[in-house]
PDB file of C-alpha atoms in Angstrom:
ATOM      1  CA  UNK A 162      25.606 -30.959 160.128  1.00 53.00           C
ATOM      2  CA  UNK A 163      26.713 -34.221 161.056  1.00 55.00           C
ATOM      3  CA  UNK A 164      28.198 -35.961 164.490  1.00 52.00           C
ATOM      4  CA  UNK A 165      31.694 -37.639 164.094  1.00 52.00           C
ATOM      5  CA  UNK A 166      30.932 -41.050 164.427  1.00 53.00           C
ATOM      6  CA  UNK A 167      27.398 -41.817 166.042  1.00 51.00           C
ATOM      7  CA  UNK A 168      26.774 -45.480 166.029  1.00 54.00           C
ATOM      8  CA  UNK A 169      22.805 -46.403 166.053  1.00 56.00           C
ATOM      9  CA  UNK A 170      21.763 -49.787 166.137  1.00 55.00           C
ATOM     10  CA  UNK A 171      20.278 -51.108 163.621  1.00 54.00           C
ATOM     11  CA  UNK A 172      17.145 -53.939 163.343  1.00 57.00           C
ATOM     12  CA  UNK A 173      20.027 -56.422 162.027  1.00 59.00           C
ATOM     13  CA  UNK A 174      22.806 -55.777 164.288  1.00 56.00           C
ATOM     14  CA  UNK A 175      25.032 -53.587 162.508  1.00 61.00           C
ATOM     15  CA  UNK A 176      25.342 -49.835 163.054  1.00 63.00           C
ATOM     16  CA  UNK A 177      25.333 -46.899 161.152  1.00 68.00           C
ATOM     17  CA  UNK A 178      28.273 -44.737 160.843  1.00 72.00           C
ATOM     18  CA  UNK A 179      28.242 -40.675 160.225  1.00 71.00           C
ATOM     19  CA  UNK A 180      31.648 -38.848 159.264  1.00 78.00           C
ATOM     20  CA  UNK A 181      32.638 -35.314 159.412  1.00 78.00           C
ATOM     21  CA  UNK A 182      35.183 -32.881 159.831  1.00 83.00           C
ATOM     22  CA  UNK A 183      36.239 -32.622 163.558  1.00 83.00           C
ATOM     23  CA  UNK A 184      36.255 -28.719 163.693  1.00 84.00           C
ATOM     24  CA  UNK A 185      32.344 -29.072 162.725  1.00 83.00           C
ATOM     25  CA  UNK A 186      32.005 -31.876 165.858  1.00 82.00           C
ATOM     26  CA  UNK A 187      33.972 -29.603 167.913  1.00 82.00           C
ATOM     27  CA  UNK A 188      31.552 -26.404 167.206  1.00 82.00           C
ATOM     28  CA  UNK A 189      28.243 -28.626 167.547  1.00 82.00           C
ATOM     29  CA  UNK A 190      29.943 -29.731 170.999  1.00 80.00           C
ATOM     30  CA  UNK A 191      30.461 -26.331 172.433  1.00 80.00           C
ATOM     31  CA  UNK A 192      27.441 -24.804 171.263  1.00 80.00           C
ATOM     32  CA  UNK A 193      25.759 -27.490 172.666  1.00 80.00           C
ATOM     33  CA  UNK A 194      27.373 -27.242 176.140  1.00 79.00           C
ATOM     34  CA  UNK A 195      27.521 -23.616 177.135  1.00 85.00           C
ATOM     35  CA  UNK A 196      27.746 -22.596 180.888  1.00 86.00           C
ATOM     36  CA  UNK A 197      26.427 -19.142 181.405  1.00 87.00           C
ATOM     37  CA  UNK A 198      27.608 -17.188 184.030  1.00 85.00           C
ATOM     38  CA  UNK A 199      24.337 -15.338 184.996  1.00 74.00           C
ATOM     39  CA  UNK A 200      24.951 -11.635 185.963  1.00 73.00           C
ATOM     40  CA  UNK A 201      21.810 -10.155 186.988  1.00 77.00           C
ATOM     41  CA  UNK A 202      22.016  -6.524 187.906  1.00 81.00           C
ATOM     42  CA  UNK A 203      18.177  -5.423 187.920  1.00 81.00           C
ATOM     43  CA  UNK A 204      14.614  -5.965 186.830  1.00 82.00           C
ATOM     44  CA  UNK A 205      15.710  -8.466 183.444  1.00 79.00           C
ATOM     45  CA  UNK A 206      17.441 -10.805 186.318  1.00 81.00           C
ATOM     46  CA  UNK A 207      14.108 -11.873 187.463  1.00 81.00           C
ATOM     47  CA  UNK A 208      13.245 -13.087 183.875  1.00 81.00           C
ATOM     48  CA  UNK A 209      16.677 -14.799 183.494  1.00 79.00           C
ATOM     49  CA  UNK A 210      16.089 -16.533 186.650  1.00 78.00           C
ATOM     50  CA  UNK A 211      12.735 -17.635 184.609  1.00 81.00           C
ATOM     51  CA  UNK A 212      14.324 -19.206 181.978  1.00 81.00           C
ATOM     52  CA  UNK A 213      16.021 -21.147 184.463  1.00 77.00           C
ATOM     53  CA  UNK A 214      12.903 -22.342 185.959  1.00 76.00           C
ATOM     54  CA  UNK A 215      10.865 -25.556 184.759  1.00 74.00           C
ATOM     55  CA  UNK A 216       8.638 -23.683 182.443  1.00 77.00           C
ATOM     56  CA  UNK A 217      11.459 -22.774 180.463  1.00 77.00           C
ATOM     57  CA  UNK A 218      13.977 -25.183 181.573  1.00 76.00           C
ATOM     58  CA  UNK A 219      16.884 -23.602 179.563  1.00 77.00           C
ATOM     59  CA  UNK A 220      18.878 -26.806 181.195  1.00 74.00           C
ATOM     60  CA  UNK A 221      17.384 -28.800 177.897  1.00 78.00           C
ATOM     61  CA  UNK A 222      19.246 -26.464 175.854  1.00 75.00           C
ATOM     62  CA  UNK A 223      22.493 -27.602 177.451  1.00 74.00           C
ATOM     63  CA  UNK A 224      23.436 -24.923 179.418  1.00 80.00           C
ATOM     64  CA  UNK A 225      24.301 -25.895 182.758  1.00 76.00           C
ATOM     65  CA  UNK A 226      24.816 -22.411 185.116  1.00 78.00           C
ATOM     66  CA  UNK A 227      27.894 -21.716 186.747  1.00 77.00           C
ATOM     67  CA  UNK A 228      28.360 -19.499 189.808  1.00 80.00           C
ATOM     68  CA  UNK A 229      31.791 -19.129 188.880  1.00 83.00           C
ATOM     69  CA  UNK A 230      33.853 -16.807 185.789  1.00 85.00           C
ATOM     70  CA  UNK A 231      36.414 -19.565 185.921  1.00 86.00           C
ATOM     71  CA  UNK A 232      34.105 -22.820 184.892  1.00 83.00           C
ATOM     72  CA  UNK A 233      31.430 -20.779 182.848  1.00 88.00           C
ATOM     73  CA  UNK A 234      32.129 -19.479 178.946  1.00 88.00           C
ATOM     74  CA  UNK A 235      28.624 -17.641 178.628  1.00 90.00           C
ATOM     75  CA  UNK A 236      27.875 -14.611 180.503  1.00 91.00           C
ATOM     76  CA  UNK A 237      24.496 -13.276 180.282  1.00 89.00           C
ATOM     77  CA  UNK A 238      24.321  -9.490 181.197  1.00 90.00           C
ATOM     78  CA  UNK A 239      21.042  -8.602 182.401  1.00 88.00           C
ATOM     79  CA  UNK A 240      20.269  -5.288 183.900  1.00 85.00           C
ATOM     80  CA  UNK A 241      21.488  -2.095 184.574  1.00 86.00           C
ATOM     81  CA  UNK A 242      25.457  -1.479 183.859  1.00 87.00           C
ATOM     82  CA  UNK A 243      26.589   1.385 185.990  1.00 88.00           C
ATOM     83  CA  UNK A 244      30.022   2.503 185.864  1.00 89.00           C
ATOM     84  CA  UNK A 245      30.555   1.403 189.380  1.00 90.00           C
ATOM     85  CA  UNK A 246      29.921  -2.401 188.147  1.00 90.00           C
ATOM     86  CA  UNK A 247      31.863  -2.155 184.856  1.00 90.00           C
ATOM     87  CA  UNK A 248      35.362  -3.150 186.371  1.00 92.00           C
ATOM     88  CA  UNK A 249      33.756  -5.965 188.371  1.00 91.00           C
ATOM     89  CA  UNK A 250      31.856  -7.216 184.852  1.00 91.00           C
ATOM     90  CA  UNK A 251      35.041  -6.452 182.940  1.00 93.00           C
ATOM     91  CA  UNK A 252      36.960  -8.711 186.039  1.00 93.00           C
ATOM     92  CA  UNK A 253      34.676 -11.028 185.434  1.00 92.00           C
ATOM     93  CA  UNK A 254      34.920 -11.124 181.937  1.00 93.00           C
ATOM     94  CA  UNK A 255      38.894 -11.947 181.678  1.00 93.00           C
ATOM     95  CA  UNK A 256      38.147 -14.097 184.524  1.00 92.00           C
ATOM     96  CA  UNK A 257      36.224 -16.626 182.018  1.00 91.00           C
ATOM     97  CA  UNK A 258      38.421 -19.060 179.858  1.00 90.00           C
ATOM     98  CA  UNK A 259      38.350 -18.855 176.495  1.00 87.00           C
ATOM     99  CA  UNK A 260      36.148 -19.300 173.962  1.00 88.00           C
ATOM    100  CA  UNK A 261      34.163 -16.941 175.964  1.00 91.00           C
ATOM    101  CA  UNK A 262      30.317 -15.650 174.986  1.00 92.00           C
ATOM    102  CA  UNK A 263      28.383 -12.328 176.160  1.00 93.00           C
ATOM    103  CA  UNK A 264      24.570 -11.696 175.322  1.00 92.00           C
ATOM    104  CA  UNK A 265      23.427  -8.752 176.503  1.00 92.00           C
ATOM    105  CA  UNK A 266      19.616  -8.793 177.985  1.00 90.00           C
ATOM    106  CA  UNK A 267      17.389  -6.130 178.198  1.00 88.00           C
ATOM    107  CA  UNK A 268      17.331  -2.567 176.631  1.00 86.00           C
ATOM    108  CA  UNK A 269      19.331  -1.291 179.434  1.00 84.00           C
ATOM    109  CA  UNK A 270      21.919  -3.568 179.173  1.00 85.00           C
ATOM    110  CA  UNK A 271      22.361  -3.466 175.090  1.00 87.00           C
ATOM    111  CA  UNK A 272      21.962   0.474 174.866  1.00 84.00           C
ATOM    112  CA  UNK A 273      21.211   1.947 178.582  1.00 81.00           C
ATOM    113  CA  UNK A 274      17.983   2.107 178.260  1.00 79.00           C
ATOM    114  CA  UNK A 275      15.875   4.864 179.835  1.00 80.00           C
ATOM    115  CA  UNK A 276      18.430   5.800 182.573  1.00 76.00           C
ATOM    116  CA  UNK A 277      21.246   6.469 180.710  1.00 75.00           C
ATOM    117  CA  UNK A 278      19.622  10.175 179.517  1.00 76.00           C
ATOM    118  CA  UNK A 279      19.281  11.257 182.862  1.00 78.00           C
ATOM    119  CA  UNK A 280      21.737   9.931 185.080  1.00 76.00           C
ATOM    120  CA  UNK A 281      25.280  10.348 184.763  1.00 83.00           C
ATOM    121  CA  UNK A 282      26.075   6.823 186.569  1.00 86.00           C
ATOM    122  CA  UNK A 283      24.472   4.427 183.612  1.00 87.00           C
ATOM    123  CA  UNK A 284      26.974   3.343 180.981  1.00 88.00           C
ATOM    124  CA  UNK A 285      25.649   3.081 177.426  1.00 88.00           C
ATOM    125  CA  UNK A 286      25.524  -0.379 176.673  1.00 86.00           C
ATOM    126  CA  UNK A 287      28.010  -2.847 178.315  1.00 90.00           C
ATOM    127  CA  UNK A 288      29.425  -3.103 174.516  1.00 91.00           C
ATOM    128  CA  UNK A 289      31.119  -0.047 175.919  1.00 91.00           C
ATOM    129  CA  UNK A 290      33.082  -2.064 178.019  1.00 92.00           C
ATOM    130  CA  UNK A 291      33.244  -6.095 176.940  1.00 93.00           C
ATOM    131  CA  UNK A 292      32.025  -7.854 173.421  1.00 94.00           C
ATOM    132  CA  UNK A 293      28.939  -8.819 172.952  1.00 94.00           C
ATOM    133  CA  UNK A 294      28.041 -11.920 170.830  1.00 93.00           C
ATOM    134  CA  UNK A 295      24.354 -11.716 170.595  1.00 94.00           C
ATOM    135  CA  UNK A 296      21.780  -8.878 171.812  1.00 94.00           C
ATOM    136  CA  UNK A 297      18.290  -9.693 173.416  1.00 92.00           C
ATOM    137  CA  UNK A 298      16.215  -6.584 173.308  1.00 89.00           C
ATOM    138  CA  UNK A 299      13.238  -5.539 175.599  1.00 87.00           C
ATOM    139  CA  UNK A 300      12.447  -4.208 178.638  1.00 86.00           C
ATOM    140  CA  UNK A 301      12.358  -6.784 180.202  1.00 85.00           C
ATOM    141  CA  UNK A 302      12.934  -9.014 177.637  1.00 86.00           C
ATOM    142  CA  UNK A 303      10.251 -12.614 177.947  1.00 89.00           C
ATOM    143  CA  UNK A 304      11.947 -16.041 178.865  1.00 86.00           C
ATOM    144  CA  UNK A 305      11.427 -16.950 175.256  1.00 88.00           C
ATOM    145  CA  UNK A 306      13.707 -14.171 173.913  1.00 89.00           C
ATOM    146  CA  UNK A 307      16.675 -15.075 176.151  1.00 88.00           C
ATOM    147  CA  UNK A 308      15.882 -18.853 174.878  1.00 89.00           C
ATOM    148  CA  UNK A 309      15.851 -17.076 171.451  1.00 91.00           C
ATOM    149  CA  UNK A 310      18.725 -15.162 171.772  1.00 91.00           C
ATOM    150  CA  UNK A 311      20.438 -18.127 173.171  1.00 90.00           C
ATOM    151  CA  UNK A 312      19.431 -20.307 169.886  1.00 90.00           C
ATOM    152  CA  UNK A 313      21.513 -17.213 168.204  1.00 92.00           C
ATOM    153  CA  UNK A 314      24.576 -17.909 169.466  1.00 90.00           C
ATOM    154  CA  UNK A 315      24.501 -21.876 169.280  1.00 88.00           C
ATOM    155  CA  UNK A 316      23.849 -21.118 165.407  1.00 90.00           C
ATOM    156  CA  UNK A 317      26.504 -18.236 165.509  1.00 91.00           C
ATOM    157  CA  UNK A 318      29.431 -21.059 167.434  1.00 87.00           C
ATOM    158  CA  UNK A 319      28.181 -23.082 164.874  1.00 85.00           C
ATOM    159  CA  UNK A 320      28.859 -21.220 162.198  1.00 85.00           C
ATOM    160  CA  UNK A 321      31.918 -19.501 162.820  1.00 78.00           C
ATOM    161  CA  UNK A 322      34.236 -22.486 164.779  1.00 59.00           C
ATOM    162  CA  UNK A 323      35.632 -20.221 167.064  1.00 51.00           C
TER     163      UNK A 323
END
């Protein structure tokens, strides 16, 4: 894919000139400036909270976090979903402007993971109660697979010009 018009200088003074369709400048732009609203409910948070950290550094990636639903169009569920949080997450959710993103991290957040068996509080993946874009599986799930996972959806935005 190519940028709209990127000059680059050349040796000789003039520049070089790309063209493109604007819907495919448009999708490179937002899937290169997604801000996630991190939503950390257990054990997975602490690996989120890795990524975020300068080994990782998912802020190369573009993705500048947002403490906010209003000024964020990624959120990244990682954790536990009881049903006691799934009106706040589905608040949060229609909170977000749109075009709005979900990835689901960790096993327990993509399909309940081991509690949902024996507890009667854990809701079966938190596709049961928003969309989800792009699943990260694991338990936890490394820094790299949220990077991966996160690589997913920029293709996927890419792809699809939402």
């Amino acid at each position: 894919m190519k940028p709209l018009i990127v000059p680059r200088g050349m040796k000789d003074g003039s520049a070089e000139v790309w063209l493109t369709k604007i819907e495919d400048f448009l999708a490179w732009a937002r899937s290169n400036s997604l801000w996630p609203l991190g939503f950390g409910l257990a054990c997975c948070a602490i690996e989120m909270m890795a990524a975020s950290a300068s080994h990782h550094d998912i802020d190369r990636m573009g993705l500048f976090p947002r403490s906010s639903p209003r000024q964020a169009d990624l959120m990244i569920v990682s954790g536990t979903v009881t049903y006691k949080m799934a009106e706040r997450i589905r608040r949060l959710y229609q909170q977000m402007p749109t075009p709005k993103y979900v990835i689901a991290m960790g096993s327990c957040a993509t399909c309940g993971g081991p509690y949902w068996q024996h507890g009667y509080h854990v809701v079966k993946g938190v596709n049961q109660i928003i969309p989800v874009d792009v699943y990260v599986p694991g338990c936890p799930p490394r820094p790299e697979a949220l990077i991966d996972g996160i690589i997913k959806l920029q293709q996927k935005i890419r792809k699809h010009h939402c």
